[in-house]
Amino acid sequence: MKSPVQELQERRDALILRFTQGRAPDFVERHAEILDDYFQETFARSSVGPRIQMEKNPCVMVALGGYGRKEQCLHSDVDVLLLFKKRVPDEAQELVQEVFYPLWDIGMEVGYGTRSLRECTRLASEDFEVLTSMVDARFLCGISSLYSDLLEGIRDKVLRRRGSALLKWLVETSQRRHAQFGDSSYLLEPNVKEGLGGLRDYHAIRWVAWCKYHVKRVDELVDNGHLAREELEGLSEAVSFIWKVRNWLHKIAGRKCDQLYFEHQVKLARDLGFEDSNGQQAVERCLGTMHGHMEFVKHLHRSFLNKVMPRGEKPYRRKIVARPRIQGLRVLQDALQFESAEAVRRNPVLLIRIFEQSALLGIPLSIDAIRLVRRRLPMIDEAFRSSDAVVRSLRRILVSPPQTFNALNEMLNTGILVALIPEMKTIQNRIQYDEYHVHPVDKHSLLAVRIAKGFADPISEGGSPLLSRLFEEIANPEILLWAALFHDIGKGVPERDHSERGAEIVKRVFARMGFEVDEIDTIAFLVREHLSMVKTATQRDLQDEKLVVQFARKFRNIDDLKMLYLLSVADCMATGPKAWNSWTDVLLRELFFKVHHILHKGELATRDSGEIIDKKRDDLLREVHSMPKASLEALFENMSPRYLLYTPSKDMVRHVELYQMLGEAPFVLDPGATLGDYHRTVTVCAKDRPGLFSSIAGALTLNNLDILNANIYTWRNRIALDIFTVRAPRDSLHEEEVWGKVKKDLHGALGGGLALEEALDEKLVSSRSTRGPDLRKPDRIVVDNDSSGFFTIVEIHTHDFPGLLYKITHALFRCGLDVLIAKIATNVDQVVDIFYVKDMDGQKVRDPDAVEVIENAMRRVLENGRNP
């Protein structure tokens, strides 16, 4: 005869197999029932049970927490209470060994407690964490009347006395949890249990329902009129999907795991049966579905908590400073409400006017109003969405102050925004599977609108005096906000360039809405060009006057330039921290001011190059006192023209000092000026030698210093001056040690004591164990002889890996090319390394065979980087 634990293990293995085959949709409930059978059988067979004398001291075994709710996921803890009516007898420990130890032996996580009835009631009153676990208590075996006594004691002695405090604690706990799990890292890799819209939000609804309405099942809320039938159906569907995801996470990880890490996402999507479709990867479709369900749970949780809390204690309440003056709308319990369903039937425009009032007054919609909006969406047809009254309301909502209640988000969540603008359907919950986009496309677009509105206030998050001034100066800020809302609308049609496709879509949308032709053209221009400014600033040499003039020709006027600059900043900020940083900010501002100068003056308006060089000679002679004048003049004559034109005088003074320090040393390295807290300017003055630049890049990479930009100057006296912009060392307290290590590694590389390529390959191999899945788009190599008047530009679009810059520059050197400028940019889910090069004769690389040699060399570098 099989033991209870053998029977449990066999039945559990069979259930898990059915689950992986897609034949166990009710896995969590069936899993709990298998455990029920184990506990009941073990308790019945117990050799210790008779000695406990339950007739004198009744005992009951109770399931708690998720197990009590019959939500037993694959590797979730099994929480059980061994409850005694009086004191806990000495034999209880033997019963624990008999019942629980076999479960630990087969690798299950079991949490148990042995307590008296009085102790349980006391702990539940003192600790709400304990109380919520007992809310979900479920009878397993033993004396059922004792189980009833437990529930009665909790209800009479705890809930009635501390119900209000429990309700407040549940709300505050939810808010703290949302704050903790709401940052970008958790959005990219959501926690399906504790995260926003996760299972814990669902549990909070259950606990609040028990506390407020004395019901234990969510479906009872429908019977009592506290939830709509469609809300219950949506909640059931969402929670069922999240449970499935959680179980698959446990299966893939081989342990309890509630964080949807990158490394699990691709396999999870495949195991759940998602396939590539409509230009989206299976993993993007899976994450989009997941996001949609978690959004539903999050907003239902928020609305439900707002409804049940007493007035003055609502978690998302705002002070009411005005009331709607529109017939058919009213404020009830600090939320906007329709006067009646009949009022909406008579005047359907109220469906949009209620959001307009929400935006203007800063008052959220009530849960009843949200339900009515969702039920009336079929009323919205082509005539409704293009009517003047509806368009006017939509425009007022868009330009409403950013500090008020975010009506656009609520419109998206209720479905009315997509009903009014059907073109947004294709980007709703559309996930971009990369390391940079924190939000789905629809939420990213709404966030870009909110950020752009915030530019009006220089002290707002992300604001600045420059952004505020430009926002005030543009003739019609509404045009900028529409462009922010629609800038990624083309991503719903993935086979086309999304910027071009988006421009076509907005022309159709705004023609339907009755906008002026000039307004439509401006919005379409901003949507079409919304990436061009960032790409130009981060991927091209901004000292190249030809390039800047060509870029300036895109603009009809300065107003368009200001709006495109503001849109570019808002888009980068909304994308996430990897897309927006102080270096991108510096480059964008530099490009903006140069183009502004051209549009304002009609030309780049730089002084004559001879005048610039003469002034810098005078500056140097005046500021440098450590070198004889004749020697300094001779050194000045050795400096390259490009260096003299583009290097500020104050930097030249420091470079002369480094040159004097060089003496007979192979190089001098100066970490140099700090560009804010996040970047450093590293200058290396060295005797020029083959492969110098790639060796410096390798030494920096070896010490985890990310290179953002590099300018390479070679003077006529064979002195090399390589200037790098890098991200600051991660450990600011030991920064000097980092620079000391860089110098040591560079000495070793130049002297032959350090094999840089081997060291970087070893670093690459070790980094693979901590990287997520391969998010790589196909590599792209571009050799461009048209964009610059003096250089061949080599572009490498690829996924970053340690040593990439070293390997590329080393390969370019072997191709007989001299790198003069290097820029490292981020383009969605790839890095773009850009190199301005000349051949050893100082000419562009125009020969087709030579171009093919470069392309093949770059492909080998990228292929070897994937397989070191």
mmCIF file of C-alpha atoms in Angstrom, residues 444-727:
data_model
loop_
_atom_site.group_PDB
_atom_site.id
_atom_site.type_symbol
_atom_site.label_atom_id
_atom_site.label_comp_id
_atom_site.label_asym_id
_atom_site.label_seq_id
_atom_site.Cartn_x
_atom_site.Cartn_y
_atom_site.Cartn_z
ATOM 1 C CA HIS A 444 4.491 55.598 -23.684
ATOM 2 C CA SER A 445 2.565 58.007 -25.933
ATOM 3 C CA LEU A 446 0.390 59.266 -23.079
ATOM 4 C CA LEU A 447 3.450 59.687 -20.884
ATOM 5 C CA ALA A 448 5.133 61.738 -23.630
ATOM 6 C CA VAL A 449 2.095 64.040 -23.639
ATOM 7 C CA ARG A 450 2.272 64.441 -19.864
ATOM 8 C CA ILE A 451 6.002 65.179 -19.960
ATOM 9 C CA ALA A 452 5.549 67.734 -22.757
ATOM 10 C CA LYS A 453 2.840 69.492 -20.755
ATOM 11 C CA GLY A 454 5.205 69.608 -17.798
ATOM 12 C CA PHE A 455 7.710 71.656 -19.805
ATOM 13 C CA ALA A 456 5.501 74.664 -19.063
ATOM 14 C CA ASP A 457 6.785 74.495 -15.475
ATOM 15 C CA PRO A 458 10.598 74.799 -15.179
ATOM 16 C CA ILE A 459 10.616 73.116 -11.750
ATOM 17 C CA SER A 460 8.503 70.122 -12.789
ATOM 18 C CA GLU A 461 10.115 66.691 -13.033
ATOM 19 C CA GLY A 462 12.213 66.748 -16.193
ATOM 20 C CA GLY A 463 11.652 70.475 -16.684
ATOM 21 C CA SER A 464 14.283 73.173 -17.144
ATOM 22 C CA PRO A 465 14.370 76.914 -17.821
ATOM 23 C CA LEU A 466 15.236 76.264 -21.484
ATOM 24 C CA LEU A 467 12.380 73.811 -22.031
ATOM 25 C CA SER A 468 9.965 76.119 -20.217
ATOM 26 C CA ARG A 469 10.998 79.128 -22.290
ATOM 27 C CA LEU A 470 10.687 77.234 -25.571
ATOM 28 C CA PHE A 471 7.272 75.854 -24.569
ATOM 29 C CA GLU A 472 6.068 79.409 -23.870
ATOM 30 C CA GLU A 473 7.465 80.676 -27.177
ATOM 31 C CA ILE A 474 5.788 78.168 -29.507
ATOM 32 C CA ALA A 475 2.708 79.635 -31.155
ATOM 33 C CA ASN A 476 0.358 76.692 -30.526
ATOM 34 C CA PRO A 477 1.395 74.158 -27.844
ATOM 35 C CA GLU A 478 -1.646 72.040 -28.693
ATOM 36 C CA ILE A 479 0.061 70.996 -31.950
ATOM 37 C CA LEU A 480 3.067 69.725 -29.982
ATOM 38 C CA LEU A 481 0.807 67.726 -27.642
ATOM 39 C CA TRP A 482 -1.061 66.107 -30.544
ATOM 40 C CA ALA A 483 2.280 65.148 -32.084
ATOM 41 C CA ALA A 484 3.360 63.640 -28.751
ATOM 42 C CA LEU A 485 0.157 61.580 -28.583
ATOM 43 C CA PHE A 486 0.519 60.318 -32.160
ATOM 44 C CA HIS A 487 4.292 60.152 -32.636
ATOM 45 C CA ASP A 488 4.379 56.331 -32.451
ATOM 46 C CA ILE A 489 0.973 55.623 -33.997
ATOM 47 C CA GLY A 490 2.730 54.035 -37.000
ATOM 48 C CA LYS A 491 4.138 51.215 -34.856
ATOM 49 C CA GLY A 492 0.845 49.405 -35.279
ATOM 50 C CA VAL A 493 1.847 48.758 -38.905
ATOM 51 C CA PRO A 494 5.260 47.121 -38.376
ATOM 52 C CA GLU A 495 6.128 46.336 -41.981
ATOM 53 C CA ARG A 496 6.475 50.068 -42.696
ATOM 54 C CA ASP A 497 8.783 52.736 -41.291
ATOM 55 C CA HIS A 498 6.685 53.814 -38.338
ATOM 56 C CA SER A 499 7.529 57.505 -38.683
ATOM 57 C CA GLU A 500 6.445 57.700 -42.332
ATOM 58 C CA ARG A 501 3.391 55.540 -41.724
ATOM 59 C CA GLY A 502 2.488 57.616 -38.667
ATOM 60 C CA ALA A 503 2.572 60.821 -40.707
ATOM 61 C CA GLU A 504 0.090 59.280 -43.155
ATOM 62 C CA ILE A 505 -2.219 58.176 -40.351
ATOM 63 C CA VAL A 506 -2.327 61.572 -38.629
ATOM 64 C CA LYS A 507 -3.299 63.298 -41.881
ATOM 65 C CA ARG A 508 -6.364 61.053 -42.063
ATOM 66 C CA VAL A 509 -7.218 61.410 -38.363
ATOM 67 C CA PHE A 510 -6.997 65.195 -38.208
ATOM 68 C CA ALA A 511 -8.795 65.699 -41.497
ATOM 69 C CA ARG A 512 -11.680 63.720 -39.967
ATOM 70 C CA MET A 513 -11.513 65.932 -36.874
ATOM 71 C CA GLY A 514 -11.719 69.106 -38.973
ATOM 72 C CA PHE A 515 -8.281 70.607 -38.312
ATOM 73 C CA GLU A 516 -6.815 73.298 -40.566
ATOM 74 C CA VAL A 517 -4.517 72.092 -43.367
ATOM 75 C CA ASP A 518 -1.497 73.926 -41.919
ATOM 76 C CA GLU A 519 -2.105 72.332 -38.499
ATOM 77 C CA ILE A 520 -2.332 68.884 -40.062
ATOM 78 C CA ASP A 521 0.878 69.411 -42.030
ATOM 79 C CA THR A 522 2.754 70.516 -38.903
ATOM 80 C CA ILE A 523 1.596 67.523 -36.846
ATOM 81 C CA ALA A 524 2.490 65.181 -39.719
ATOM 82 C CA PHE A 525 5.950 66.807 -39.994
ATOM 83 C CA LEU A 526 6.619 66.345 -36.276
ATOM 84 C CA VAL A 527 5.490 62.704 -36.354
ATOM 85 C CA ARG A 528 7.553 61.945 -39.457
ATOM 86 C CA GLU A 529 10.704 63.592 -38.045
ATOM 87 C CA HIS A 530 10.350 62.688 -34.350
ATOM 88 C CA LEU A 531 13.455 60.458 -34.418
ATOM 89 C CA SER A 532 15.598 62.528 -36.772
ATOM 90 C CA MET A 533 16.875 65.054 -34.247
ATOM 91 C CA VAL A 534 18.040 62.462 -31.734
ATOM 92 C CA LYS A 535 19.642 60.336 -34.440
ATOM 93 C CA THR A 536 21.495 63.310 -35.909
ATOM 94 C CA ALA A 537 22.652 64.589 -32.513
ATOM 95 C CA THR A 538 23.863 61.219 -31.229
ATOM 96 C CA GLN A 539 25.096 59.600 -34.434
ATOM 97 C CA ARG A 540 26.741 62.415 -36.396
ATOM 98 C CA ASP A 541 29.605 64.883 -35.961
ATOM 99 C CA LEU A 542 27.959 68.153 -34.992
ATOM 100 C CA GLN A 543 31.104 70.050 -36.001
ATOM 101 C CA ASP A 544 30.341 69.106 -39.622
ATOM 102 C CA GLU A 545 28.798 72.313 -40.988
ATOM 103 C CA LYS A 546 27.481 70.602 -44.140
ATOM 104 C CA LEU A 547 25.526 68.106 -42.051
ATOM 105 C CA VAL A 548 24.025 70.757 -39.771
ATOM 106 C CA VAL A 549 22.990 72.924 -42.725
ATOM 107 C CA GLN A 550 21.354 69.908 -44.412
ATOM 108 C CA PHE A 551 19.433 69.140 -41.232
ATOM 109 C CA ALA A 552 18.306 72.771 -40.899
ATOM 110 C CA ARG A 553 16.723 72.579 -44.358
ATOM 111 C CA LYS A 554 14.033 70.278 -42.936
ATOM 112 C CA PHE A 555 12.374 73.166 -41.101
ATOM 113 C CA ARG A 556 9.966 75.742 -42.500
ATOM 114 C CA ASN A 557 10.422 78.012 -39.479
ATOM 115 C CA ILE A 558 11.907 78.270 -35.996
ATOM 116 C CA ASP A 559 8.605 77.305 -34.388
ATOM 117 C CA ASP A 560 8.773 73.865 -36.021
ATOM 118 C CA LEU A 561 12.346 73.457 -34.749
ATOM 119 C CA LYS A 562 11.319 74.314 -31.192
ATOM 120 C CA MET A 563 8.444 71.838 -31.276
ATOM 121 C CA LEU A 564 10.586 69.047 -32.725
ATOM 122 C CA TYR A 565 13.214 69.647 -30.052
ATOM 123 C CA LEU A 566 10.594 69.516 -27.277
ATOM 124 C CA LEU A 567 9.004 66.405 -28.810
ATOM 125 C CA SER A 568 12.410 64.707 -29.041
ATOM 126 C CA VAL A 569 13.131 65.380 -25.369
ATOM 127 C CA ALA A 570 9.667 64.206 -24.257
ATOM 128 C CA ASP A 571 9.949 61.041 -26.356
ATOM 129 C CA CYS A 572 13.372 60.165 -24.914
ATOM 130 C CA MET A 573 12.236 60.816 -21.339
ATOM 131 C CA ALA A 574 9.104 58.705 -21.830
ATOM 132 C CA THR A 575 11.101 55.846 -23.346
ATOM 133 C CA GLY A 576 13.080 55.243 -20.171
ATOM 134 C CA PRO A 577 16.358 55.932 -18.368
ATOM 135 C CA LYS A 578 18.482 54.114 -20.951
ATOM 136 C CA ALA A 579 17.261 56.426 -23.727
ATOM 137 C CA TRP A 580 17.575 59.738 -21.860
ATOM 138 C CA ASN A 581 20.660 60.891 -20.002
ATOM 139 C CA SER A 582 22.721 64.013 -19.557
ATOM 140 C CA TRP A 583 24.916 63.199 -22.557
ATOM 141 C CA THR A 584 21.928 62.902 -24.912
ATOM 142 C CA ASP A 585 20.666 66.152 -23.396
ATOM 143 C CA VAL A 586 23.973 67.933 -24.165
ATOM 144 C CA LEU A 587 24.065 66.698 -27.775
ATOM 145 C CA LEU A 588 20.420 67.559 -28.480
ATOM 146 C CA ARG A 589 20.868 71.073 -27.112
ATOM 147 C CA GLU A 590 24.004 71.583 -29.190
ATOM 148 C CA LEU A 591 22.195 70.562 -32.374
ATOM 149 C CA PHE A 592 19.164 72.679 -31.498
ATOM 150 C CA PHE A 593 21.195 75.851 -30.984
ATOM 151 C CA LYS A 594 23.211 75.324 -34.166
ATOM 152 C CA VAL A 595 20.109 74.832 -36.281
ATOM 153 C CA HIS A 596 18.367 77.723 -34.516
ATOM 154 C CA HIS A 597 21.347 79.927 -35.419
ATOM 155 C CA ILE A 598 21.082 78.941 -39.076
ATOM 156 C CA LEU A 599 17.321 79.550 -39.226
ATOM 157 C CA HIS A 600 17.677 82.855 -37.378
ATOM 158 C CA LYS A 601 20.712 84.212 -39.231
ATOM 159 C CA GLY A 602 20.211 82.442 -42.514
ATOM 160 C CA GLU A 603 23.588 80.712 -42.245
ATOM 161 C CA LEU A 604 25.772 78.862 -39.749
ATOM 162 C CA ALA A 605 27.442 82.235 -39.197
ATOM 163 C CA THR A 606 30.778 80.930 -37.949
ATOM 164 C CA ARG A 607 33.752 83.251 -38.130
ATOM 165 C CA ASP A 608 36.498 82.795 -40.691
ATOM 166 C CA SER A 609 38.659 79.819 -39.747
ATOM 167 C CA GLY A 610 41.828 81.931 -39.915
ATOM 168 C CA GLU A 611 40.336 84.386 -37.433
ATOM 169 C CA ILE A 612 39.424 81.528 -35.062
ATOM 170 C CA ILE A 613 42.938 80.050 -35.183
ATOM 171 C CA ASP A 614 44.597 83.451 -34.683
ATOM 172 C CA LYS A 615 42.493 84.110 -31.582
ATOM 173 C CA LYS A 616 43.345 80.707 -30.107
ATOM 174 C CA ARG A 617 47.051 81.340 -30.709
ATOM 175 C CA ASP A 618 46.726 84.591 -28.760
ATOM 176 C CA ASP A 619 44.795 82.827 -25.972
ATOM 177 C CA LEU A 620 47.435 80.122 -25.680
ATOM 178 C CA LEU A 621 50.344 82.562 -25.612
ATOM 179 C CA ARG A 622 48.589 84.572 -22.922
ATOM 180 C CA GLU A 623 47.570 81.642 -20.676
ATOM 181 C CA VAL A 624 50.547 79.246 -20.911
ATOM 182 C CA HIS A 625 53.531 80.395 -18.848
ATOM 183 C CA SER A 626 55.374 77.115 -18.360
ATOM 184 C CA MET A 627 56.869 76.993 -21.865
ATOM 185 C CA PRO A 628 59.073 79.480 -23.748
ATOM 186 C CA LYS A 629 57.119 81.507 -26.273
ATOM 187 C CA ALA A 630 59.134 80.185 -29.224
ATOM 188 C CA SER A 631 58.597 76.580 -28.165
ATOM 189 C CA LEU A 632 54.886 77.200 -27.671
ATOM 190 C CA GLU A 633 54.563 78.796 -31.109
ATOM 191 C CA ALA A 634 56.369 75.837 -32.642
ATOM 192 C CA LEU A 635 54.034 73.449 -30.860
ATOM 193 C CA PHE A 636 51.031 75.464 -32.051
ATOM 194 C CA GLU A 637 52.182 75.064 -35.645
ATOM 195 C CA ASN A 638 52.246 71.289 -35.143
ATOM 196 C CA MET A 639 48.598 71.166 -34.033
ATOM 197 C CA SER A 640 46.186 69.845 -36.676
ATOM 198 C CA PRO A 641 43.667 72.269 -38.262
ATOM 199 C CA ARG A 642 40.661 70.231 -37.075
ATOM 200 C CA TYR A 643 41.998 70.339 -33.526
ATOM 201 C CA LEU A 644 42.576 74.106 -33.699
ATOM 202 C CA LEU A 645 39.097 74.804 -35.087
ATOM 203 C CA TYR A 646 37.020 72.667 -32.714
ATOM 204 C CA THR A 647 38.914 72.601 -29.403
ATOM 205 C CA PRO A 648 38.089 75.378 -26.874
ATOM 206 C CA SER A 649 41.043 77.507 -25.785
ATOM 207 C CA LYS A 650 40.776 76.488 -22.119
ATOM 208 C CA ASP A 651 41.040 72.815 -23.132
ATOM 209 C CA MET A 652 44.042 73.556 -25.310
ATOM 210 C CA VAL A 653 45.828 75.056 -22.299
ATOM 211 C CA ARG A 654 45.311 71.825 -20.362
ATOM 212 C CA HIS A 655 46.445 69.749 -23.357
ATOM 213 C CA VAL A 656 49.701 71.681 -23.525
ATOM 214 C CA GLU A 657 50.253 70.894 -19.846
ATOM 215 C CA LEU A 658 49.682 67.181 -20.573
ATOM 216 C CA TYR A 659 52.126 67.372 -23.485
ATOM 217 C CA GLN A 660 54.773 68.813 -21.179
ATOM 218 C CA MET A 661 54.075 66.063 -18.619
ATOM 219 C CA LEU A 662 54.463 63.352 -21.270
ATOM 220 C CA GLY A 663 58.276 63.569 -21.577
ATOM 221 C CA GLU A 664 59.562 60.067 -22.380
ATOM 222 C CA ALA A 665 56.492 58.256 -20.979
ATOM 223 C CA PRO A 666 54.327 56.306 -23.439
ATOM 224 C CA PHE A 667 51.221 58.274 -22.420
ATOM 225 C CA VAL A 668 49.611 60.587 -19.876
ATOM 226 C CA LEU A 669 45.990 59.981 -18.888
ATOM 227 C CA ASP A 670 43.839 62.689 -17.305
ATOM 228 C CA PRO A 671 40.293 61.797 -16.092
ATOM 229 C CA GLY A 672 39.667 65.485 -16.516
ATOM 230 C CA ALA A 673 36.587 67.595 -16.099
ATOM 231 C CA THR A 674 33.325 66.288 -14.702
ATOM 232 C CA LEU A 675 30.273 66.655 -16.939
ATOM 233 C CA GLY A 676 27.758 66.614 -14.103
ATOM 234 C CA ASP A 677 27.673 63.600 -11.818
ATOM 235 C CA TYR A 678 27.362 61.024 -14.547
ATOM 236 C CA HIS A 679 30.100 61.605 -17.134
ATOM 237 C CA ARG A 680 33.819 62.232 -17.367
ATOM 238 C CA THR A 681 36.056 63.662 -20.075
ATOM 239 C CA VAL A 682 39.135 61.446 -20.327
ATOM 240 C CA THR A 683 42.127 62.841 -22.225
ATOM 241 C CA VAL A 684 45.064 60.673 -23.260
ATOM 242 C CA CYS A 685 48.160 62.412 -24.579
ATOM 243 C CA ALA A 686 50.565 59.877 -26.094
ATOM 244 C CA LYS A 687 53.236 59.288 -28.666
ATOM 245 C CA ASP A 688 51.279 58.086 -31.659
ATOM 246 C CA ARG A 689 51.547 54.421 -32.545
ATOM 247 C CA PRO A 690 49.476 51.903 -34.510
ATOM 248 C CA GLY A 691 46.402 50.718 -32.620
ATOM 249 C CA LEU A 692 46.646 53.371 -29.878
ATOM 250 C CA PHE A 693 42.980 54.343 -29.999
ATOM 251 C CA SER A 694 41.716 50.750 -29.830
ATOM 252 C CA SER A 695 44.069 50.026 -26.906
ATOM 253 C CA ILE A 696 42.697 52.977 -24.938
ATOM 254 C CA ALA A 697 39.127 51.896 -25.737
ATOM 255 C CA GLY A 698 39.944 48.360 -24.577
ATOM 256 C CA ALA A 699 41.456 49.517 -21.275
ATOM 257 C CA LEU A 700 38.399 51.672 -20.542
ATOM 258 C CA THR A 701 35.987 48.850 -21.384
ATOM 259 C CA LEU A 702 37.937 46.385 -19.270
ATOM 260 C CA ASN A 703 37.214 48.633 -16.280
ATOM 261 C CA ASN A 704 33.479 48.967 -16.985
ATOM 262 C CA LEU A 705 33.697 52.522 -18.311
ATOM 263 C CA ASP A 706 31.106 52.980 -21.057
ATOM 264 C CA ILE A 707 32.404 55.146 -23.902
ATOM 265 C CA LEU A 708 29.909 57.630 -25.353
ATOM 266 C CA ASN A 709 32.044 59.723 -27.635
ATOM 267 C CA ALA A 710 35.654 60.069 -28.794
ATOM 268 C CA ASN A 711 37.660 62.606 -30.768
ATOM 269 C CA ILE A 712 41.077 61.589 -32.022
ATOM 270 C CA TYR A 713 43.618 64.236 -32.981
ATOM 271 C CA THR A 714 47.116 63.632 -34.286
ATOM 272 C CA TRP A 715 49.528 66.558 -34.341
ATOM 273 C CA ARG A 716 52.246 66.903 -36.948
ATOM 274 C CA ASN A 717 54.922 66.043 -34.382
ATOM 275 C CA ARG A 718 53.294 62.549 -34.002
ATOM 276 C CA ILE A 719 51.630 63.361 -30.718
ATOM 277 C CA ALA A 720 48.193 61.793 -30.378
ATOM 278 C CA LEU A 721 45.498 63.460 -28.318
ATOM 279 C CA ASP A 722 42.517 61.140 -27.805
ATOM 280 C CA ILE A 723 39.574 62.641 -25.931
ATOM 281 C CA PHE A 724 36.834 60.336 -24.634
ATOM 282 C CA THR A 725 33.508 61.076 -23.005
ATOM 283 C CA VAL A 726 32.645 58.161 -20.694
ATOM 284 C CA ARG A 727 30.042 57.341 -18.085
#
